[in-house]
XYZ file of C-alpha atoms in Angstrom:
576
model
C 98.753 -66.319 -7.130
C 96.458 -65.435 -4.200
C 93.341 -66.390 -6.118
C 94.472 -69.923 -6.871
C 92.842 -71.477 -3.755
C 89.598 -69.697 -4.574
C 89.625 -71.028 -8.126
C 90.438 -74.516 -6.877
C 87.419 -74.351 -4.565
C 85.219 -73.199 -7.437
C 86.557 -76.004 -9.631
C 85.852 -78.490 -6.870
C 82.264 -77.241 -6.698
C 81.897 -77.719 -10.447
C 83.241 -81.249 -10.175
C 80.941 -82.075 -7.274
C 77.885 -80.908 -9.188
C 78.960 -82.892 -12.238
C 79.057 -85.999 -10.065
C 75.398 -85.627 -9.136
C 74.316 -85.680 -12.762
C 74.588 -82.058 -13.859
C 76.113 -81.283 -17.243
C 79.787 -80.407 -16.715
C 80.850 -76.829 -15.850
C 77.923 -75.242 -17.618
C 75.509 -76.735 -15.105
C 77.226 -75.131 -12.119
C 74.176 -73.116 -11.171
C 71.690 -75.911 -11.713
C 72.144 -77.548 -8.326
C 68.811 -78.536 -6.813
C 70.306 -78.040 -3.357
C 71.627 -74.498 -3.764
C 69.504 -72.149 -1.676
C 68.894 -68.521 -2.579
C 70.447 -65.993 -0.228
C 67.707 -64.744 2.124
C 68.774 -61.167 1.421
C 68.164 -61.642 -2.293
C 64.420 -61.419 -1.696
C 64.732 -57.665 -1.104
C 62.973 -56.826 -4.341
C 61.153 -56.023 -6.436
C 63.439 -54.163 -8.812
C 63.418 -53.356 -12.530
C 66.044 -51.627 -14.652
C 64.923 -51.089 -18.244
C 65.562 -48.776 -21.192
C 62.284 -46.840 -21.036
C 60.383 -45.590 -17.961
C 57.014 -46.800 -19.289
C 58.379 -50.329 -19.681
C 60.047 -50.296 -16.256
C 56.803 -49.094 -14.653
C 54.834 -51.855 -16.368
C 57.245 -54.449 -15.030
C 57.137 -53.053 -11.510
C 53.329 -53.075 -11.497
C 53.345 -56.771 -12.367
C 55.811 -57.445 -9.539
C 53.712 -55.481 -7.061
C 50.675 -57.603 -8.030
C 52.577 -60.719 -6.990
C 54.062 -61.569 -10.360
C 57.429 -63.218 -10.843
C 60.473 -61.726 -12.539
C 59.537 -63.622 -15.716
C 55.949 -62.370 -15.554
C 57.382 -58.852 -15.400
C 59.654 -59.594 -18.357
C 56.622 -60.372 -20.533
C 55.012 -57.054 -19.599
C 58.264 -55.138 -20.129
C 58.803 -56.588 -23.600
C 55.200 -55.865 -24.587
C 55.720 -52.186 -23.741
C 59.277 -51.888 -25.097
C 58.115 -53.135 -28.490
C 55.682 -50.210 -28.583
C 57.652 -47.319 -27.041
C 61.157 -48.336 -28.171
C 60.466 -50.086 -31.515
C 63.864 -49.116 -32.883
C 65.441 -51.583 -30.465
C 63.227 -54.618 -29.841
C 59.761 -55.994 -30.259
C 57.399 -58.874 -30.902
C 58.897 -59.243 -34.369
C 62.382 -59.919 -33.030
C 64.319 -62.340 -30.856
C 66.007 -62.524 -27.472
C 68.153 -64.417 -25.010
C 67.020 -64.695 -21.402
C 68.856 -65.885 -18.306
C 66.747 -66.778 -15.262
C 67.887 -67.449 -11.700
C 65.130 -69.349 -9.860
C 65.287 -68.596 -6.132
C 63.155 -71.632 -5.271
C 65.594 -74.148 -6.729
C 68.868 -72.239 -7.055
C 68.907 -73.126 -10.766
C 69.995 -70.909 -13.607
C 68.270 -71.495 -16.940
C 69.080 -70.116 -20.370
C 66.319 -69.477 -22.909
C 67.156 -69.095 -26.591
C 64.635 -67.044 -28.561
C 66.968 -66.316 -31.468
C 65.297 -66.111 -34.863
C 65.719 -68.894 -37.434
C 66.328 -68.776 -41.173
C 63.415 -69.954 -43.347
C 63.394 -73.398 -44.885
C 64.171 -71.837 -48.271
C 67.413 -70.160 -47.113
C 70.725 -71.048 -48.765
C 74.316 -69.993 -47.937
C 74.040 -67.406 -50.751
C 70.911 -65.799 -49.257
C 72.386 -62.326 -49.599
C 73.960 -62.806 -53.039
C 72.701 -61.136 -56.185
C 74.279 -61.543 -59.610
C 77.009 -63.631 -58.036
C 78.060 -61.006 -55.480
C 76.985 -60.161 -51.911
C 74.420 -57.405 -51.550
C 75.382 -54.198 -49.793
C 74.431 -54.268 -46.148
C 71.733 -51.603 -46.523
C 70.131 -53.407 -49.476
C 70.143 -56.659 -47.512
C 68.591 -55.060 -44.408
C 65.756 -53.435 -46.351
C 64.964 -56.638 -48.229
C 62.490 -59.299 -47.209
C 65.409 -61.725 -47.135
C 66.653 -60.240 -43.863
C 63.754 -61.421 -41.695
C 63.888 -64.662 -39.734
C 61.085 -66.390 -37.849
C 60.558 -64.240 -34.718
C 61.477 -65.901 -31.429
C 60.884 -63.461 -28.560
C 57.201 -64.266 -27.999
C 57.698 -68.040 -28.010
C 60.713 -67.771 -25.708
C 58.833 -65.594 -23.220
C 55.912 -68.019 -23.262
C 58.219 -70.960 -22.532
C 59.968 -69.144 -19.673
C 56.691 -67.859 -18.243
C 55.256 -71.379 -18.231
C 58.329 -72.474 -16.247
C 58.562 -69.531 -13.832
C 55.337 -67.512 -13.952
C 53.072 -66.845 -11.003
C 50.318 -64.852 -12.710
C 48.131 -65.837 -15.633
C 49.668 -65.081 -19.040
C 46.530 -63.111 -19.913
C 47.208 -60.656 -17.055
C 50.580 -59.468 -18.367
C 49.594 -57.216 -21.283
C 47.394 -54.570 -19.648
C 49.934 -51.741 -19.797
C 50.920 -52.542 -23.371
C 47.279 -52.567 -24.515
C 46.485 -49.324 -22.707
C 49.512 -47.485 -24.107
C 48.879 -48.761 -27.626
C 45.176 -47.862 -27.692
C 45.294 -44.591 -25.704
C 48.646 -43.555 -27.098
C 52.019 -42.814 -25.535
C 54.277 -39.778 -25.633
C 57.119 -40.148 -28.132
C 60.438 -39.969 -26.287
C 63.417 -37.887 -27.444
C 65.411 -40.985 -28.416
C 62.601 -42.462 -30.492
C 61.992 -39.078 -32.118
C 65.668 -38.807 -32.966
C 65.544 -42.169 -34.734
C 62.317 -41.298 -36.553
C 63.822 -38.068 -37.886
C 67.341 -39.269 -38.636
C 67.640 -39.487 -42.445
C 70.460 -42.002 -42.049
C 68.058 -44.523 -40.474
C 66.753 -45.904 -43.750
C 64.545 -48.472 -42.021
C 62.624 -45.535 -40.560
C 61.929 -44.308 -44.106
C 60.266 -47.367 -45.635
C 56.661 -47.133 -46.788
C 55.599 -48.973 -43.630
C 57.558 -46.691 -41.314
C 56.508 -43.540 -43.162
C 52.850 -44.468 -42.771
C 53.382 -45.081 -39.049
C 55.547 -42.072 -38.205
C 53.857 -39.372 -40.319
C 51.263 -37.095 -38.744
C 48.047 -36.075 -40.556
C 49.658 -32.759 -41.563
C 52.413 -34.630 -43.433
C 55.198 -33.931 -40.921
C 57.037 -36.580 -38.952
C 56.474 -37.281 -35.275
C 58.497 -35.251 -32.793
C 59.344 -35.706 -29.125
C 56.259 -34.989 -27.039
C 53.772 -36.050 -29.716
C 51.268 -38.753 -28.830
C 51.419 -41.929 -30.920
C 48.503 -44.376 -31.060
C 48.993 -47.900 -32.446
C 45.616 -49.619 -32.562
C 46.994 -52.553 -34.559
C 49.547 -53.263 -31.828
C 46.796 -53.109 -29.227
C 44.792 -55.714 -31.185
C 47.877 -57.934 -31.396
C 48.460 -57.755 -27.646
C 44.796 -58.443 -26.911
C 44.953 -61.506 -29.140
C 48.159 -62.682 -27.446
C 46.641 -62.210 -24.007
C 43.443 -64.083 -24.857
C 44.795 -66.896 -27.038
C 48.413 -67.283 -25.953
C 51.463 -67.521 -28.222
C 49.600 -69.587 -30.823
C 47.808 -66.382 -31.764
C 51.162 -65.055 -32.925
C 52.605 -68.134 -34.625
C 49.468 -69.436 -36.336
C 46.694 -67.560 -38.022
C 46.261 -63.955 -39.083
C 49.361 -62.461 -37.427
C 51.695 -65.048 -38.956
C 50.054 -64.497 -42.339
C 50.571 -60.736 -42.027
C 54.259 -61.255 -41.212
C 54.725 -63.552 -44.209
C 52.954 -61.071 -46.510
C 55.169 -58.180 -45.383
C 58.300 -60.303 -45.932
C 57.087 -61.307 -49.407
C 56.622 -57.691 -50.518
C 59.199 -55.909 -52.653
C 61.886 -54.828 -52.894
C 63.754 -58.141 -52.855
C 61.053 -60.372 -51.341
C 62.063 -62.860 -48.702
C 61.223 -66.528 -48.359
C 59.856 -66.635 -44.794
C 56.448 -68.324 -44.864
C 53.612 -68.780 -42.408
C 54.707 -72.420 -42.149
C 58.227 -71.306 -41.141
C 56.727 -69.097 -38.449
C 54.436 -71.866 -37.169
C 57.433 -74.194 -37.020
C 59.531 -71.920 -34.814
C 60.601 -73.427 -31.468
C 62.440 -71.684 -28.629
C 65.120 -73.695 -26.847
C 65.715 -74.163 -23.137
C 69.466 -74.700 -22.778
C 71.923 -75.375 -19.971
C 73.675 -72.109 -19.133
C 77.390 -71.670 -19.669
C 78.932 -70.902 -16.255
C 82.544 -70.461 -15.164
C 84.328 -69.174 -12.049
C 85.812 -65.686 -12.090
C 87.776 -64.626 -9.004
C 85.357 -65.372 -6.154
C 82.288 -65.273 -8.389
C 80.507 -67.492 -10.882
C 79.512 -65.898 -14.197
C 76.687 -67.471 -16.223
C 75.816 -66.613 -19.829
C 73.902 -68.287 -22.672
C 75.750 -70.860 -24.790
C 76.089 -70.526 -28.592
C 74.688 -69.110 -30.763
C 75.151 -66.401 -28.139
C 78.733 -65.138 -27.912
C 78.780 -65.447 -24.128
C 81.710 -67.862 -24.420
C 83.781 -64.882 -25.584
C 82.878 -62.949 -22.448
C 83.952 -65.881 -20.283
C 87.165 -66.284 -22.274
C 88.186 -62.672 -21.689
C 87.479 -62.969 -17.966
C 89.566 -66.144 -17.846
C 92.437 -64.311 -19.592
C 91.999 -61.420 -17.139
C 92.865 -63.808 -14.286
C 96.342 -64.051 -15.858
C 96.587 -60.279 -16.350
C 97.371 -58.435 -13.091
C 97.192 -54.997 -14.735
C 93.442 -55.411 -15.246
C 92.913 -54.981 -11.479
C 94.628 -51.588 -11.243
C 91.415 -49.594 -11.492
C 89.482 -47.165 -13.625
C 92.120 -44.432 -13.475
C 94.987 -46.721 -14.514
C 96.254 -46.447 -18.115
C 97.736 -49.940 -17.748
C 94.331 -51.417 -16.858
C 92.676 -49.949 -19.961
C 95.563 -51.071 -22.179
C 95.238 -54.597 -20.806
C 91.471 -54.522 -21.350
C 91.873 -53.432 -24.971
C 94.503 -56.070 -25.726
C 92.387 -58.849 -24.257
C 89.439 -57.678 -26.342
C 91.474 -58.094 -29.532
C 92.332 -61.665 -28.597
C 88.793 -62.509 -27.557
C 87.084 -61.016 -30.601
C 89.487 -62.790 -32.985
C 88.487 -66.163 -31.529
C 84.806 -65.339 -31.222
C 84.552 -64.094 -34.804
C 86.215 -67.208 -36.168
C 84.559 -69.983 -34.186
C 81.155 -69.019 -32.757
C 77.976 -69.952 -34.617
C 74.873 -72.057 -34.096
C 76.218 -75.142 -32.315
C 73.289 -77.186 -33.627
C 74.791 -76.762 -37.118
C 78.544 -76.289 -36.640
C 81.088 -77.436 -34.104
C 81.784 -74.610 -31.654
C 84.866 -75.395 -29.512
C 83.391 -73.985 -26.311
C 85.486 -76.130 -23.990
C 88.574 -75.449 -26.090
C 88.084 -71.685 -25.988
C 87.861 -71.912 -22.181
C 90.569 -74.560 -21.753
C 92.939 -73.464 -18.974
C 96.121 -74.013 -20.963
C 94.722 -72.330 -24.065
C 93.495 -69.342 -22.059
C 96.897 -68.994 -20.393
C 98.613 -69.192 -23.776
C 96.387 -66.468 -25.248
C 96.775 -64.262 -22.181
C 100.566 -64.583 -22.386
C 100.365 -63.034 -25.866
C 98.585 -59.927 -24.603
C 101.652 -57.775 -23.726
C 102.797 -58.033 -27.376
C 99.359 -57.335 -28.911
C 99.680 -53.922 -30.540
C 97.425 -54.521 -33.537
C 94.925 -56.985 -34.999
C 95.614 -60.631 -34.181
C 94.699 -63.935 -35.789
C 92.335 -66.377 -34.155
C 94.066 -69.035 -32.110
C 93.729 -72.812 -32.373
C 91.772 -73.919 -29.311
C 91.533 -77.639 -28.554
C 88.789 -79.300 -30.547
C 88.491 -76.520 -33.122
C 87.903 -77.436 -36.736
C 89.334 -75.283 -39.526
C 86.983 -72.383 -40.202
C 87.051 -69.532 -42.672
C 87.160 -65.876 -41.642
C 83.835 -64.318 -40.817
C 82.202 -61.517 -42.800
C 79.320 -60.503 -40.556
C 78.385 -56.814 -40.206
C 76.883 -56.310 -36.759
C 75.091 -53.035 -36.142
C 72.461 -53.244 -33.480
C 68.939 -52.199 -32.620
C 68.786 -53.900 -29.253
C 67.681 -53.417 -25.628
C 68.437 -55.007 -22.277
C 66.598 -55.156 -18.970
C 66.953 -56.852 -15.599
C 64.326 -57.810 -13.031
C 64.464 -59.145 -9.463
C 61.210 -60.143 -7.774
C 60.302 -60.235 -4.075
C 61.368 -63.880 -3.780
C 64.819 -63.316 -5.269
C 64.171 -64.807 -8.697
C 65.983 -62.742 -11.318
C 65.916 -62.175 -15.080
C 68.621 -60.787 -17.338
C 67.279 -60.432 -20.883
C 68.725 -58.967 -24.080
C 66.179 -58.439 -26.840
C 66.486 -57.147 -30.391
C 65.100 -56.515 -33.864
C 68.738 -56.180 -35.072
C 69.156 -52.817 -36.844
C 67.158 -49.729 -35.817
C 63.510 -50.527 -36.665
C 64.676 -53.928 -37.928
C 63.979 -54.343 -41.630
C 61.667 -51.314 -41.673
C 58.741 -53.598 -42.546
C 55.720 -53.856 -40.264
C 52.986 -56.380 -39.597
C 50.170 -56.309 -37.037
C 51.504 -53.080 -35.523
C 55.142 -54.062 -34.956
C 58.425 -53.959 -36.863
C 59.974 -57.117 -38.281
C 63.542 -58.097 -37.552
C 66.422 -58.063 -40.015
C 68.185 -60.677 -37.921
C 69.386 -62.798 -40.830
C 71.913 -60.083 -41.682
C 73.691 -61.347 -38.542
C 74.868 -64.250 -40.691
C 78.115 -64.018 -42.626
C 77.312 -62.647 -46.067
C 80.229 -64.637 -47.503
C 79.735 -68.340 -46.709
C 83.301 -69.486 -47.562
C 86.779 -68.028 -47.765
C 89.062 -68.147 -50.792
C 90.311 -71.603 -49.813
C 86.768 -72.958 -49.559
C 86.625 -73.144 -45.762
C 83.087 -72.513 -44.507
C 82.385 -69.680 -42.081
C 80.950 -70.943 -38.794
C 78.234 -68.309 -39.111
C 77.210 -69.034 -42.736
C 73.501 -69.090 -43.591
C 71.562 -72.377 -43.542
C 67.872 -73.258 -43.481
C 66.582 -73.389 -39.904
C 69.849 -72.048 -38.501
C 70.108 -69.330 -35.863
C 72.574 -66.534 -36.649
C 75.417 -65.892 -34.236
C 74.546 -63.259 -31.681
C 76.661 -61.000 -29.497
C 73.804 -60.767 -26.998
C 75.138 -62.130 -23.711
C 72.864 -61.480 -20.714
C 74.730 -62.204 -17.479
C 73.832 -63.780 -14.130
C 76.408 -63.446 -11.319
C 76.503 -66.023 -8.504
C 78.613 -66.518 -5.440
C 80.537 -69.755 -4.868
C 77.551 -71.360 -3.188
C 75.421 -70.762 -6.283
C 73.468 -67.893 -4.721
C 72.418 -64.856 -6.718
C 74.821 -61.919 -6.573
C 73.914 -59.868 -9.611
C 72.434 -59.408 -13.076
C 73.823 -57.370 -15.963
C 73.690 -56.845 -19.708
C 73.700 -54.362 -22.574
C 72.745 -53.802 -26.191
C 75.358 -52.577 -28.646
C 75.749 -54.857 -31.668
C 79.185 -56.472 -31.752
C 80.214 -54.135 -28.912
C 77.933 -55.879 -26.422
C 80.771 -58.071 -25.168
C 82.993 -55.042 -24.519
C 80.184 -53.177 -22.751
C 79.229 -56.116 -20.542
C 82.866 -56.764 -19.704
C 83.487 -53.135 -18.795
C 80.590 -53.305 -16.371
C 81.687 -56.606 -14.857
C 85.334 -55.638 -14.420
C 84.441 -52.210 -13.000
C 82.033 -53.713 -10.450
C 83.832 -56.943 -9.535
C 87.504 -55.921 -9.878
C 87.481 -52.181 -9.355
C 84.768 -52.174 -6.679
C 82.687 -49.418 -8.273
C 78.977 -48.958 -7.648
C 76.890 -50.257 -10.538
C 75.926 -46.810 -11.801
C 79.516 -45.550 -11.629
C 80.646 -48.611 -13.567
C 78.128 -47.903 -16.324
C 79.125 -44.243 -16.418
C 82.756 -45.089 -17.258
C 83.732 -44.367 -20.879
C 83.366 -47.194 -23.358
C 86.295 -48.810 -25.154
C 85.745 -51.361 -27.950
C 88.750 -52.969 -29.651
C 87.891 -55.503 -32.340
C 90.769 -56.051 -34.755
C 91.610 -52.696 -36.311
C 88.179 -51.287 -35.395
C 88.599 -49.154 -32.299
C 85.596 -47.357 -30.900
C 85.571 -45.195 -27.810
C 84.091 -42.245 -26.031
C 87.393 -40.545 -26.654
C 86.937 -37.267 -24.813
C 85.898 -39.064 -21.625
C 89.330 -40.710 -21.231
C 92.148 -38.841 -19.498
C 95.096 -37.685 -21.633
C 97.292 -40.273 -19.876
C 94.942 -43.141 -20.787
C 94.595 -41.895 -24.355
C 98.378 -41.732 -24.735
C 98.884 -45.202 -23.261
C 96.288 -46.731 -25.560
C 97.777 -45.007 -28.614
C 101.248 -46.279 -27.705
C 99.797 -49.809 -27.513
C 98.314 -49.617 -30.998
C 94.866 -48.428 -29.939
C 94.580 -44.784 -30.989
C 91.212 -43.601 -29.784
C 88.569 -42.273 -32.092
C 84.858 -41.791 -31.487
C 82.946 -45.048 -31.729
C 80.878 -45.801 -34.799
C 78.891 -48.611 -33.167
C 75.572 -48.518 -31.370
C 76.066 -47.003 -27.930
C 75.779 -49.017 -24.751
C 72.568 -49.431 -22.792
C 73.787 -51.242 -19.704
C 71.321 -52.326 -17.041
C 72.204 -54.275 -13.937
C 72.191 -54.767 -10.195
C 74.629 -56.227 -7.658
C 73.833 -57.309 -4.083
C 76.036 -55.306 -1.702
C 75.833 -54.300 1.936
C 72.381 -55.787 2.389
C 70.749 -54.068 -0.568
C 70.521 -54.062 -4.347
C 72.895 -51.581 -5.954
C 71.312 -51.011 -9.377
C 72.125 -48.885 -12.401
C 70.745 -47.817 -15.775
C 72.978 -46.525 -18.560
C 72.626 -42.757 -18.902
C 73.406 -42.966 -22.624
C 69.806 -44.021 -23.217
C 66.488 -43.356 -21.493
C 66.857 -46.112 -18.931
C 65.595 -46.018 -15.383
C 65.674 -48.133 -12.227
C 62.293 -48.744 -10.587
C 62.179 -50.376 -7.163
C 59.570 -50.883 -4.495
C 60.050 -48.675 -1.402
């Protein structure tokens, strides 16, 4: 195979870095000697899901802030103007490429279960709750992690004072912002039950008793006070004191009070982890390690190297069939084995083992329906997973003038999280990302079962793309619940294998194949592709998952080629 020498060179680079004290393949991008490409400093650039958030980030960059400084400002605004997707009451994963050192770092801001949590957290009368009952309960909220994670990353990579990063968020909260069409749609959708709680009704109802519409101005003085407190006192203002008490009180309210306490919130700690990096073709792809599902993304790319049809292009029925089949294999393994590696053994190396990957890829031509999880090296027996994974999530990317880059996926889980509010923001329902059923009929535990202090498995997989010398090539990511992996992979394959511009890659129709759940933008596929997929056991039907919200940029021809998914309200903002 033509690519074999390239992969051997990449493997040799991994081995060389391991010899100088870095942690195996996952530390590929952590070389102290790797220099950023000079061209990579052609920033600043922001791609985010709301223009107000993107503008806030760009203003920070233009004031001399770093990509991480901008990320703090972007999240502060997103939590106000796009509260259905992310916020201070949620969690996040962030990948950072530091142009000064050539290092890639992974920051884990995933929420944690309270100290009172048990594997039967979502049981009542001996049976699991319905998903909607669980979401709307206080039991669904974990200790929020986004603020602490951002503070940790900003301490590592910031250039401006923390207190200088909240100006836009405070102004928009106190003066008001114009409700966007997407937010208005969520507010007025009767199916979005979290938007109909007593907290949400109080927030989204106008003085005349009607609900907010697109174009209305929404003021959130409580959120402004929270941001002012964060700016003045730092993250401790969030995790200790009045804000933490407000969160705990909202969680403890009926129906079905939860057990998250102010002490649980004060005890939350973000984690700085080594990234998980592997070669793909002539590139290096870096994602967060578990409890992120980034290992699944890397596994599919590794299988794609054994699947020539995947390179045939966006108009090829064979390429889409191959992509769907590989998704089925990847999701089967991910669903069975990925969880919080601090609590359960996750066979990361086994899932990416060359022989195992080749074996799984060899199965692909015969995959015409749901498949069982494989048996990767080092895997322990695990029960099937029972985790529903809708999503209320956002993604953004930032590149600053020095070439430091951020790829961050951030979430409150379902739309408007649990529907409960504290201090002006919605609380997450992230604990419903655990498996509701902790064991199977044979008594085998699910890798993603609930436990006190545990982080639920996440599909969020923000991506950093490097060249073989460890220099920044691109950033990418998407929201989408369990479909995030499929969306990110579509973008990566379309840009890296099919040579499409970033925006054209995002504009391609989505295809999600997870077991017998097949979601797609059916009408956007040609009749030939639809027929080929149906013949391969993937009859297309409109997707029932959260839509994609891809954001990304790739360095090409001496400039950043950036895109923002047109399915949402995203925008690219760049300095002239």
